[in-house]
Amino acid sequence: MSSIPAQEEIINTPGNMIVCASAGTGKTYTMVSKIEKEIKENNTHRVIAAITFTIKAAKEIRNRLNVDVTGHFIGTNNSFVIEEIIKPFAKDVYGGEYDIDMSTDYSIKEESFSECMERLKNEKIICSYNDNKKNFVFELAMEIVKQSKACRLFLEAKYFKIFVDEYQDCDKDMHTFFMYLCDVLKIDLFVVGDEKQSIYIWRGAYPEAFISITKKPNFIVKKLHQNFRSCKNIQNYSNLLDDDTREMYEKDDNSSIILLKTTSTSWVNDVRDYLDASKTIALLRFSNNNAKIGADELSQTGIEFIYVPRTPLSEVPPDVSWLFNAIAQYMILSNYSVYDFIEEIPEESINDNKVIYFLNKELSAIEKAFQAGDNDKIYIHVREIASYFGYNVIDKNIGQMIDTINDETYHPAFRMDELSHVAITFHASKGLEYDQVILFSDDYSLDESKPKESNGICNHYVAATRAKSKLIIIALQDEGIIWKTEKFMKNLTQIFKKSNVDVADVLTIV
């Protein structure tokens, strides 16, 4: 992929920067290119940190980089503050009692900061708050940075730039922390995100923080709006959903978006006429149950759809989830080897013969234990691998891994690249793309008078922009349900009117 002028300007402009990147605009390519340039031009001992929300995203960045990243941090938000701040400097602020080998278990909930600290001291576990809009990990990191001069000096001396991906999903505590690093410690910050793609407000995401950065005088604001993923018709549709991209609407045909008026008993047969089974298709629903039902119904038409549920491993803390996912993939995927396992390790792994021998021995033992149904041995050998790489694991998480491996209904989640026709929630679809996407209008109200966490506009934007060549919106006409379709159409009409565009100019209604 070659850069467009807007990307080149971002890559070559120094200083603090916020990039507003709409869906499909080459955000990752741009950030990776900028990281490469910063590393190549850096002539000091200092390094960069590239921080993401998921291990998968961090791995993608690492794999795309064509420079030596030894010593640089590429990982998740939580792993950054835990490994760089909490573990080494908690004792500096709270005393020798916190000079301990910590592990994480976010399923353990406490009400207050002091209760979480007691849990950490007594059980060596970093837990979380009952209130999912508060973030103990980042609150603790912030307290340590403010109170530990040694910590501040360490961060200032080590990092010259920090890159933060998907900033619209940061919560208030994360935002406070990153702004402190930038404004007080004077570490350059590069943040990228898209307010329209904030679909995690329910669990504490605070997109207002992203917006607030665009108003800071010490930040340069850049925008990426050219969608490389979707066809022009779908680009028009998604652009009209938001004030920031509405001006990019350019009249085009409406053949790629179908609004299909049908019923709950006939929608499957009706939608079949608009699908090309030789291309990828995704059914995106709000609930897992509706996604599963939809997969079963669509499969009856002769096009096999695979329902992909969330696995029990989705509940495992991010700093150790790589380990359990790697073991699960080794057990589930026939072509997954010890070399693939090594690539999953967040730190710079040493793929010498000793590491390979150790992993082969332990993974083989785990495989035999699964075949024998010997959970006790599985626990022993998983702990051996974790300990070898310096991680602490808890029995609950090992149990979640065992459940994932033993239940074949979870296996498709590890074969997403192989699946042509899937049914998932739109929350799980973020970052993915398909030739054809099927949505249901009753999953989104689009009511702009309601708060963003309940009006569904961001969710609808994310779902619609997964589609490359065709978007089908199912508008159910059943008695008792039709009011939801009417509400969707009324609100969509009002949104489009802001640009003097009729719905029929963008959608083919049948």
Short mmCIF file of N, CA and C in Angstrom, two decimals, residues 26 33 68 153 181 331 429:
data_model
loop_
_atom_site.label_atom_id
_atom_site.label_comp_id
_atom_site.label_asym_id
_atom_site.label_seq_id
_atom_site.Cartn_x
_atom_site.Cartn_y
_atom_site.Cartn_z
N GLY A 26 -6.95 3.16 6.49
CA GLY A 26 -5.52 2.84 6.55
C GLY A 26 -4.85 3.35 7.81
N SER A 33 3.80 3.13 9.76
CA SER A 33 4.77 3.91 8.96
C SER A 33 5.40 5.01 9.80
N ASP A 68 14.05 -2.87 13.59
CA ASP A 68 14.38 -3.59 14.82
C ASP A 68 13.65 -2.93 15.99
N LEU A 153 11.34 9.85 36.50
CA LEU A 153 12.65 9.94 35.85
C LEU A 153 12.88 8.76 34.90
N LEU A 181 1.48 12.06 31.15
CA LEU A 181 2.74 11.74 30.49
C LEU A 181 3.11 12.81 29.47
N MET A 331 -3.54 -26.62 20.68
CA MET A 331 -4.37 -27.80 20.87
C MET A 331 -5.47 -27.92 19.80
N SER A 429 -17.08 -7.74 15.63
CA SER A 429 -16.70 -7.52 14.24
C SER A 429 -15.70 -6.39 14.06
#
